[in-house]
């Protein structure tokens, strides 16, 4: 696997036949910066003259470039993430989807998702994006405990995400996700249980739950370094994961990926494409993409991204070509996280011997011709991969 400096244009691309293809759109705008977040996002003061309208113009140019590179390929899934896509409003998100449709044909029954901050939504917002063709909404709730939200620097009120879920349902959305974060310093078991129960009461068919990670360069990392708050405890994180898994499973939401639970049919198909060897074009500042054997990521700042497209260049920061060994590592790393598991035949002979050791140790099970993580294995998924791989 080799990394090369930014090219003026991408190398020739060819989609791998028979795999799902999605479009990811990155919206880099946020009203405020959450203390734990290290995503490629910008508040108004950090944009340096960039604007949502200028970003949309550049996005259209990149999607036109994508269509020219790939040809007439149907899009199975669209995912608009960020950042805070809902800051664009219903009309802005409708324009984003129009930009995708202007350059690609959506497949029949395509899944179209947007993330949304509950504070920047309304009944009118949900009605507008549903009419535009969005089929799924992912709401960032994180917690219903005010003290947890305060540590995370989240600005929404504890109950707003639940109201937003009801508004989305009333607008006709059948597929709703709520994001949770667990293990925040100061969080109790009861805080987590109440958050999970609130998500279930809201009637969502999907929950994503992530352990809090202290990322370098964030405000949260600085607070931990100064001793103002404790770093998340690994044993507590494992206990909280087991707690929320039990709660969600009892309510009929089954895990299908280590950090994701859904009712039957509620899985996020776009994200499954990432984990299951699919391909996607990532459009927008800092977005990552993967087509054929080529992975690339865009220039991060919205101004630099737009300037490259204005010059007629691909807004690529760097790209890499993945050889067979690199693809093998990624297939194992990602595939093992899925409940469907990893094909036994995908492993080398030496990896199969180590996988047998993991089975004997209670971390994996053989389910027919596939390897699947046990409940204990899910807590140690990254370590299982490290132990198995050559």
Short mmCIF file of C-alpha atoms in Angstrom, two decimals:
data_model
loop_
_atom_site.label_atom_id
_atom_site.label_comp_id
_atom_site.label_asym_id
_atom_site.label_seq_id
_atom_site.Cartn_x
_atom_site.Cartn_y
_atom_site.Cartn_z
CA UNK A 1 0.00 0.00 0.00
CA UNK A 2 1.50 3.35 -1.01
CA UNK A 3 0.45 6.93 -0.27
CA UNK A 4 1.13 9.53 -2.95
CA UNK A 5 1.02 13.33 -2.87
CA UNK A 6 -2.06 15.18 -4.01
CA UNK A 7 -2.67 14.72 -7.74
CA UNK A 8 -4.22 17.30 -10.04
CA UNK A 9 -6.73 14.59 -10.97
CA UNK A 10 -7.62 11.19 -9.65
CA UNK A 11 -6.19 8.11 -11.35
CA UNK A 12 -8.50 6.22 -13.66
CA UNK A 13 -11.23 4.61 -11.57
CA UNK A 14 -13.19 1.43 -12.16
CA UNK A 15 -15.96 0.19 -9.88
CA UNK A 16 -15.69 -3.40 -8.72
CA UNK A 17 -18.69 -5.22 -10.25
CA UNK A 18 -21.32 -6.70 -7.97
CA UNK A 19 -20.72 -4.46 -4.95
CA UNK A 20 -22.98 -1.80 -3.47
CA UNK A 21 -22.22 1.81 -4.40
CA UNK A 22 -23.04 4.78 -2.21
CA UNK A 23 -22.51 8.52 -2.13
CA UNK A 24 -21.43 10.22 1.09
CA UNK A 25 -21.81 14.01 1.32
CA UNK A 26 -19.92 15.84 4.05
CA UNK A 27 -21.48 19.04 5.41
CA UNK A 28 -18.68 20.80 7.34
CA UNK A 29 -20.77 23.38 9.22
CA UNK A 30 -21.53 23.45 12.95
CA UNK A 31 -23.07 26.14 15.15
CA UNK A 32 -20.67 25.29 18.00
CA UNK A 33 -17.87 22.79 18.53
CA UNK A 34 -18.55 19.92 20.92
CA UNK A 35 -15.69 19.29 23.33
CA UNK A 36 -15.14 15.65 22.32
CA UNK A 37 -15.39 16.10 18.54
CA UNK A 38 -12.42 15.86 16.18
CA UNK A 39 -14.45 15.67 12.96
CA UNK A 40 -13.73 17.99 10.04
CA UNK A 41 -16.17 20.72 11.07
CA UNK A 42 -16.09 24.50 11.20
CA UNK A 43 -18.00 27.14 13.10
CA UNK A 44 -18.83 30.47 11.44
CA UNK A 45 -15.66 32.07 12.84
CA UNK A 46 -13.47 29.33 11.34
CA UNK A 47 -14.81 29.34 7.78
CA UNK A 48 -12.49 32.04 6.42
CA UNK A 49 -15.00 33.38 3.91
CA UNK A 50 -16.49 30.01 2.93
CA UNK A 51 -20.27 29.83 2.92
CA UNK A 52 -22.96 27.15 2.62
CA UNK A 53 -23.86 28.41 -0.85
CA UNK A 54 -20.25 28.32 -1.99
CA UNK A 55 -19.94 24.83 -0.53
CA UNK A 56 -23.03 23.69 -2.45
CA UNK A 57 -21.64 25.10 -5.71
CA UNK A 58 -18.39 23.21 -5.12
CA UNK A 59 -20.30 20.07 -4.17
CA UNK A 60 -22.18 20.15 -7.46
CA UNK A 61 -18.86 20.46 -9.31
CA UNK A 62 -17.41 17.46 -7.45
CA UNK A 63 -20.46 15.31 -8.09
CA UNK A 64 -20.25 16.20 -11.79
CA UNK A 65 -16.61 15.12 -11.71
CA UNK A 66 -17.64 11.87 -9.99
CA UNK A 67 -20.24 11.08 -12.62
CA UNK A 68 -17.73 11.81 -15.37
CA UNK A 69 -15.23 9.43 -13.77
CA UNK A 70 -17.62 6.55 -13.05
CA UNK A 71 -20.25 6.81 -15.76
CA UNK A 72 -23.89 5.86 -15.39
CA UNK A 73 -23.83 3.87 -12.16
CA UNK A 74 -26.92 3.52 -9.95
CA UNK A 75 -26.55 4.77 -6.39
CA UNK A 76 -27.83 2.34 -3.76
CA UNK A 77 -27.42 4.64 -0.78
CA UNK A 78 -26.85 8.32 -0.01
CA UNK A 79 -25.66 9.51 3.39
CA UNK A 80 -25.41 13.21 4.30
CA UNK A 81 -23.23 13.63 7.38
CA UNK A 82 -21.15 16.20 9.12
CA UNK A 83 -20.89 18.47 10.83
CA UNK A 84 -24.51 19.41 11.16
CA UNK A 85 -26.44 18.83 7.91
CA UNK A 86 -29.67 20.09 9.46
CA UNK A 87 -28.13 23.60 9.64
CA UNK A 88 -28.78 23.73 5.88
CA UNK A 89 -32.50 23.57 6.59
CA UNK A 90 -35.01 21.49 4.70
CA UNK A 91 -34.57 23.46 1.48
CA UNK A 92 -30.78 23.17 1.64
CA UNK A 93 -30.88 19.41 2.16
CA UNK A 94 -33.32 19.11 -0.74
CA UNK A 95 -30.75 20.93 -2.91
CA UNK A 96 -28.07 18.48 -1.79
CA UNK A 97 -30.17 15.51 -2.88
CA UNK A 98 -31.02 17.27 -6.14
CA UNK A 99 -27.28 17.66 -6.77
CA UNK A 100 -26.82 13.90 -6.35
CA UNK A 101 -29.80 13.13 -8.61
CA UNK A 102 -28.58 15.55 -11.27
CA UNK A 103 -25.46 13.43 -11.67
CA UNK A 104 -26.47 9.91 -10.67
CA UNK A 105 -29.57 7.77 -10.93
CA UNK A 106 -30.85 6.58 -7.58
CA UNK A 107 -31.55 2.84 -7.55
CA UNK A 108 -35.07 1.63 -6.86
CA UNK A 109 -35.69 1.72 -3.10
CA UNK A 110 -32.46 3.64 -2.52
CA UNK A 111 -31.75 4.51 1.10
CA UNK A 112 -31.22 8.25 1.63
CA UNK A 113 -30.08 9.31 5.11
CA UNK A 114 -29.25 12.61 6.74
CA UNK A 115 -27.83 13.29 10.16
CA UNK A 116 -29.56 15.99 12.17
CA UNK A 117 -28.97 17.92 15.36
CA UNK A 118 -32.30 17.98 17.22
CA UNK A 119 -31.98 21.71 17.93
CA UNK A 120 -31.93 22.60 14.22
CA UNK A 121 -35.01 20.59 13.26
CA UNK A 122 -38.75 21.23 13.26
CA UNK A 123 -41.92 19.61 11.92
CA UNK A 124 -41.54 21.68 8.75
CA UNK A 125 -37.92 20.55 8.37
CA UNK A 126 -38.85 16.87 8.50
CA UNK A 127 -41.79 17.30 6.14
CA UNK A 128 -39.57 19.11 3.64
CA UNK A 129 -36.80 16.53 3.55
CA UNK A 130 -39.26 13.63 3.46
CA UNK A 131 -40.95 15.20 0.43
CA UNK A 132 -37.50 15.69 -1.15
CA UNK A 133 -36.81 11.95 -0.99
CA UNK A 134 -34.95 11.32 2.26
CA UNK A 135 -35.91 7.96 3.76
CA UNK A 136 -33.93 7.88 7.01
CA UNK A 137 -32.89 10.34 9.74
CA UNK A 138 -30.12 9.94 12.30
CA UNK A 139 -30.56 12.15 15.36
CA UNK A 140 -27.64 13.03 17.62
CA UNK A 141 -29.01 12.65 21.15
CA UNK A 142 -25.90 11.27 22.95
CA UNK A 143 -27.66 11.29 26.36
CA UNK A 144 -30.72 12.52 28.20
CA UNK A 145 -28.68 13.37 31.33
CA UNK A 146 -28.00 17.12 31.58
CA UNK A 147 -24.69 16.58 33.38
CA UNK A 148 -23.48 14.25 30.63
CA UNK A 149 -24.49 16.71 27.91
CA UNK A 150 -22.65 19.45 29.78
CA UNK A 151 -19.39 17.44 29.84
CA UNK A 152 -19.78 16.76 26.11
CA UNK A 153 -20.55 20.45 25.40
CA UNK A 154 -23.80 19.47 23.70
CA UNK A 155 -26.17 22.42 23.46
CA UNK A 156 -29.51 20.66 22.89
CA UNK A 157 -31.96 20.14 25.72
CA UNK A 158 -32.30 16.56 27.02
CA UNK A 159 -35.82 16.09 25.65
CA UNK A 160 -35.46 17.75 22.26
CA UNK A 161 -34.19 14.62 20.46
CA UNK A 162 -37.28 12.71 21.57
CA UNK A 163 -39.58 15.45 20.33
CA UNK A 164 -37.67 15.53 17.05
CA UNK A 165 -38.13 11.76 16.67
CA UNK A 166 -41.88 12.18 17.09
CA UNK A 167 -41.90 14.98 14.50
CA UNK A 168 -39.95 12.83 12.03
CA UNK A 169 -42.37 9.95 12.52
CA UNK A 170 -45.32 12.28 11.93
CA UNK A 171 -43.65 13.43 8.69
CA UNK A 172 -43.63 9.85 7.43
CA UNK A 173 -40.16 8.57 8.31
CA UNK A 174 -40.21 4.84 9.05
CA UNK A 175 -36.47 4.59 9.72
CA UNK A 176 -35.05 6.63 12.58
CA UNK A 177 -31.72 6.32 14.36
CA UNK A 178 -30.63 7.83 17.65
CA UNK A 179 -26.93 8.19 18.46
CA UNK A 180 -25.77 7.57 22.03
CA UNK A 181 -22.39 8.05 23.68
CA UNK A 182 -21.58 6.04 26.78
CA UNK A 183 -18.78 6.22 29.35
CA UNK A 184 -18.70 10.00 29.75
CA UNK A 185 -17.03 10.96 33.05
CA UNK A 186 -19.77 11.51 35.60
CA UNK A 187 -22.28 9.28 33.82
CA UNK A 188 -24.00 6.64 35.97
CA UNK A 189 -25.58 3.34 35.00
CA UNK A 190 -28.97 4.94 35.59
CA UNK A 191 -28.09 7.81 33.25
CA UNK A 192 -27.38 5.33 30.47
CA UNK A 193 -30.47 3.23 31.16
CA UNK A 194 -32.70 6.30 31.07
CA UNK A 195 -31.13 7.39 27.78
CA UNK A 196 -31.65 3.97 26.19
CA UNK A 197 -35.20 3.74 27.49
CA UNK A 198 -35.96 7.22 26.16
CA UNK A 199 -34.70 6.22 22.69
CA UNK A 200 -36.87 3.09 22.78
CA UNK A 201 -39.90 5.07 23.93
CA UNK A 202 -39.40 7.41 20.98
CA UNK A 203 -40.10 4.47 18.68
CA UNK A 204 -36.83 4.49 16.74
CA UNK A 205 -35.89 1.33 14.85
CA UNK A 206 -32.12 1.87 15.11
CA UNK A 207 -29.66 2.88 17.84
CA UNK A 208 -25.96 3.58 17.40
CA UNK A 209 -23.93 3.65 20.62
CA UNK A 210 -20.28 4.61 20.87
CA UNK A 211 -17.82 4.57 23.74
CA UNK A 212 -16.46 8.03 24.49
CA UNK A 213 -12.96 8.38 23.07
CA UNK A 214 -10.73 11.23 24.18
CA UNK A 215 -9.25 12.46 20.90
CA UNK A 216 -6.02 14.46 20.95
CA UNK A 217 -6.47 18.13 20.11
CA UNK A 218 -10.01 18.36 21.49
CA UNK A 219 -11.24 20.46 24.39
CA UNK A 220 -12.12 17.24 26.22
CA UNK A 221 -8.53 16.00 25.91
CA UNK A 222 -7.25 19.27 27.37
CA UNK A 223 -9.64 18.97 30.33
CA UNK A 224 -8.52 15.40 31.00
CA UNK A 225 -4.85 16.40 30.75
CA UNK A 226 -5.42 19.23 33.27
CA UNK A 227 -7.10 16.78 35.67
CA UNK A 228 -10.46 18.58 35.56
CA UNK A 229 -12.26 15.34 34.65
CA UNK A 230 -11.25 11.69 34.58
CA UNK A 231 -10.50 9.77 31.44
CA UNK A 232 -13.07 7.09 30.54
CA UNK A 233 -12.42 3.83 32.38
CA UNK A 234 -12.12 0.67 30.23
CA UNK A 235 -13.91 -1.54 32.75
CA UNK A 236 -16.75 0.96 33.04
CA UNK A 237 -17.00 1.18 29.25
CA UNK A 238 -17.27 -2.62 28.99
CA UNK A 239 -19.96 -2.72 31.68
CA UNK A 240 -21.95 0.07 30.01
CA UNK A 241 -21.77 -1.71 26.66
CA UNK A 242 -23.17 -4.88 28.20
CA UNK A 243 -25.88 -2.85 29.92
CA UNK A 244 -27.10 -1.12 26.78
CA UNK A 245 -26.84 -4.33 24.73
CA UNK A 246 -29.07 -6.14 27.23
CA UNK A 247 -31.57 -3.27 27.26
CA UNK A 248 -31.76 -2.96 23.48
CA UNK A 249 -31.88 -6.70 22.86
CA UNK A 250 -34.73 -7.12 25.34
CA UNK A 251 -36.68 -4.48 23.39
CA UNK A 252 -36.22 -6.27 20.07
CA UNK A 253 -33.24 -4.36 18.66
CA UNK A 254 -30.48 -6.81 17.73
CA UNK A 255 -26.85 -5.95 17.15
CA UNK A 256 -25.79 -6.24 13.53
CA UNK A 257 -22.48 -4.41 13.94
CA UNK A 258 -20.50 -3.98 17.14
CA UNK A 259 -21.82 -0.44 17.76
CA UNK A 260 -25.20 -0.68 16.00
CA UNK A 261 -28.56 -2.25 16.85
CA UNK A 262 -31.78 -2.31 14.84
CA UNK A 263 -35.16 -3.88 14.43
CA UNK A 264 -35.44 -6.22 11.42
CA UNK A 265 -35.12 -4.14 8.25
CA UNK A 266 -33.86 -1.09 10.11
CA UNK A 267 -30.15 -1.58 9.43
CA UNK A 268 -28.29 1.36 7.92
CA UNK A 269 -27.52 0.00 4.46
CA UNK A 270 -25.04 2.77 3.71
CA UNK A 271 -22.87 1.90 6.69
CA UNK A 272 -23.18 -1.82 5.99
CA UNK A 273 -21.65 -0.99 2.62
CA UNK A 274 -18.55 0.36 4.39
CA UNK A 275 -18.16 -2.76 6.53
CA UNK A 276 -19.05 -5.28 3.84
CA UNK A 277 -16.66 -4.30 1.07
CA UNK A 278 -18.86 -1.79 -0.76
CA UNK A 279 -17.66 1.28 -2.63
CA UNK A 280 -18.54 4.92 -2.27
CA UNK A 281 -17.72 8.40 -3.48
CA UNK A 282 -17.15 10.80 -0.60
CA UNK A 283 -17.99 14.36 -1.64
CA UNK A 284 -17.26 17.47 0.39
CA UNK A 285 -14.33 18.87 2.40
CA UNK A 286 -12.32 16.10 4.07
CA UNK A 287 -14.60 13.34 2.78
CA UNK A 288 -13.09 9.89 2.21
CA UNK A 289 -13.90 7.69 -0.79
CA UNK A 290 -13.13 4.19 -2.02
CA UNK A 291 -13.57 2.91 -5.59
CA UNK A 292 -11.96 -0.21 -7.08
CA UNK A 293 -8.54 -0.38 -5.45
CA UNK A 294 -8.25 3.36 -4.84
CA UNK A 295 -8.96 5.25 -1.63
CA UNK A 296 -8.65 9.01 -1.34
CA UNK A 297 -9.57 11.87 0.91
CA UNK A 298 -10.38 15.46 0.07
CA UNK A 299 -8.80 18.72 1.11
CA UNK A 300 -10.16 19.56 4.54
CA UNK A 301 -10.91 23.27 4.63
CA UNK A 302 -14.03 24.34 2.71
CA UNK A 303 -12.16 27.22 1.07
CA UNK A 304 -9.30 25.03 -0.21
CA UNK A 305 -11.83 22.41 -1.34
CA UNK A 306 -13.85 24.98 -3.31
CA UNK A 307 -10.76 26.63 -4.80
CA UNK A 308 -9.50 23.34 -6.24
CA UNK A 309 -12.84 22.69 -7.95
CA UNK A 310 -12.94 26.25 -9.27
CA UNK A 311 -9.61 25.49 -10.98
CA UNK A 312 -11.15 22.37 -12.49
CA UNK A 313 -9.09 20.03 -10.30
CA UNK A 314 -10.22 17.11 -8.16
CA UNK A 315 -10.20 18.40 -4.54
CA UNK A 316 -8.02 15.48 -3.44
CA UNK A 317 -5.53 15.80 -0.59
CA UNK A 318 -4.00 12.33 -1.04
CA UNK A 319 -4.82 8.93 -2.46
CA UNK A 320 -3.56 5.40 -2.04
CA UNK A 321 -3.81 2.21 -4.08
CA UNK A 322 -4.57 -0.83 -1.94
CA UNK A 323 -2.78 -4.04 -2.81
CA UNK A 324 -4.19 -7.51 -2.07
CA UNK A 325 -2.60 -7.63 1.38
CA UNK A 326 -4.03 -4.26 2.43
CA UNK A 327 -7.49 -5.27 1.16
CA UNK A 328 -7.26 -8.52 3.12
CA UNK A 329 -6.47 -6.67 6.35
CA UNK A 330 -9.39 -4.30 5.85
CA UNK A 331 -11.81 -7.11 4.96
CA UNK A 332 -10.94 -8.93 8.20
CA UNK A 333 -10.91 -5.76 10.31
CA UNK A 334 -14.33 -4.62 9.11
CA UNK A 335 -16.06 -7.92 8.38
CA UNK A 336 -15.44 -9.34 11.84
CA UNK A 337 -17.48 -6.47 13.33
CA UNK A 338 -20.67 -7.67 11.63
CA UNK A 339 -23.10 -10.15 13.12
CA UNK A 340 -23.02 -12.02 9.82
CA UNK A 341 -19.36 -12.58 10.56
CA UNK A 342 -16.36 -13.34 8.41
CA UNK A 343 -16.04 -16.24 5.94
CA UNK A 344 -13.66 -18.88 7.27
CA UNK A 345 -12.21 -19.19 3.78
CA UNK A 346 -11.22 -15.50 3.82
CA UNK A 347 -8.40 -16.30 6.29
CA UNK A 348 -5.00 -17.73 5.51
CA UNK A 349 -4.04 -21.10 7.02
CA UNK A 350 -2.04 -19.47 9.81
CA UNK A 351 -4.89 -17.05 10.53
CA UNK A 352 -7.31 -19.96 10.68
CA UNK A 353 -5.14 -21.61 13.35
CA UNK A 354 -5.17 -18.42 15.42
CA UNK A 355 -8.91 -18.08 14.84
CA UNK A 356 -9.30 -21.57 16.29
CA UNK A 357 -7.45 -20.32 19.37
CA UNK A 358 -9.91 -17.42 19.62
CA UNK A 359 -12.80 -19.88 19.36
CA UNK A 360 -11.28 -21.96 22.16
CA UNK A 361 -10.88 -18.77 24.19
CA UNK A 362 -14.55 -17.88 23.84
CA UNK A 363 -14.03 -14.81 21.65
CA UNK A 364 -15.31 -16.27 18.37
CA UNK A 365 -17.73 -18.98 17.35
CA UNK A 366 -17.92 -21.02 14.18
CA UNK A 367 -21.35 -20.48 12.62
CA UNK A 368 -21.33 -22.76 9.62
CA UNK A 369 -18.58 -21.49 7.35
CA UNK A 370 -18.32 -18.13 9.11
CA UNK A 371 -16.65 -16.70 12.22
CA UNK A 372 -18.78 -14.53 14.49
CA UNK A 373 -17.81 -12.58 17.61
CA UNK A 374 -19.22 -13.82 20.90
CA UNK A 375 -20.65 -11.33 23.41
CA UNK A 376 -17.24 -11.23 25.12
CA UNK A 377 -15.54 -11.00 21.75
CA UNK A 378 -17.46 -7.86 20.89
CA UNK A 379 -15.86 -6.14 23.88
CA UNK A 380 -12.43 -7.06 22.51
CA UNK A 381 -13.08 -6.87 18.77
CA UNK A 382 -9.94 -4.89 17.89
CA UNK A 383 -7.75 -7.22 19.94
CA UNK A 384 -9.34 -10.27 18.28
CA UNK A 385 -8.43 -8.87 14.86
CA UNK A 386 -4.85 -8.14 15.94
CA UNK A 387 -4.44 -11.67 17.29
CA UNK A 388 -5.86 -13.36 14.20
CA UNK A 389 -4.19 -11.41 11.39
CA UNK A 390 -0.81 -12.50 10.00
#
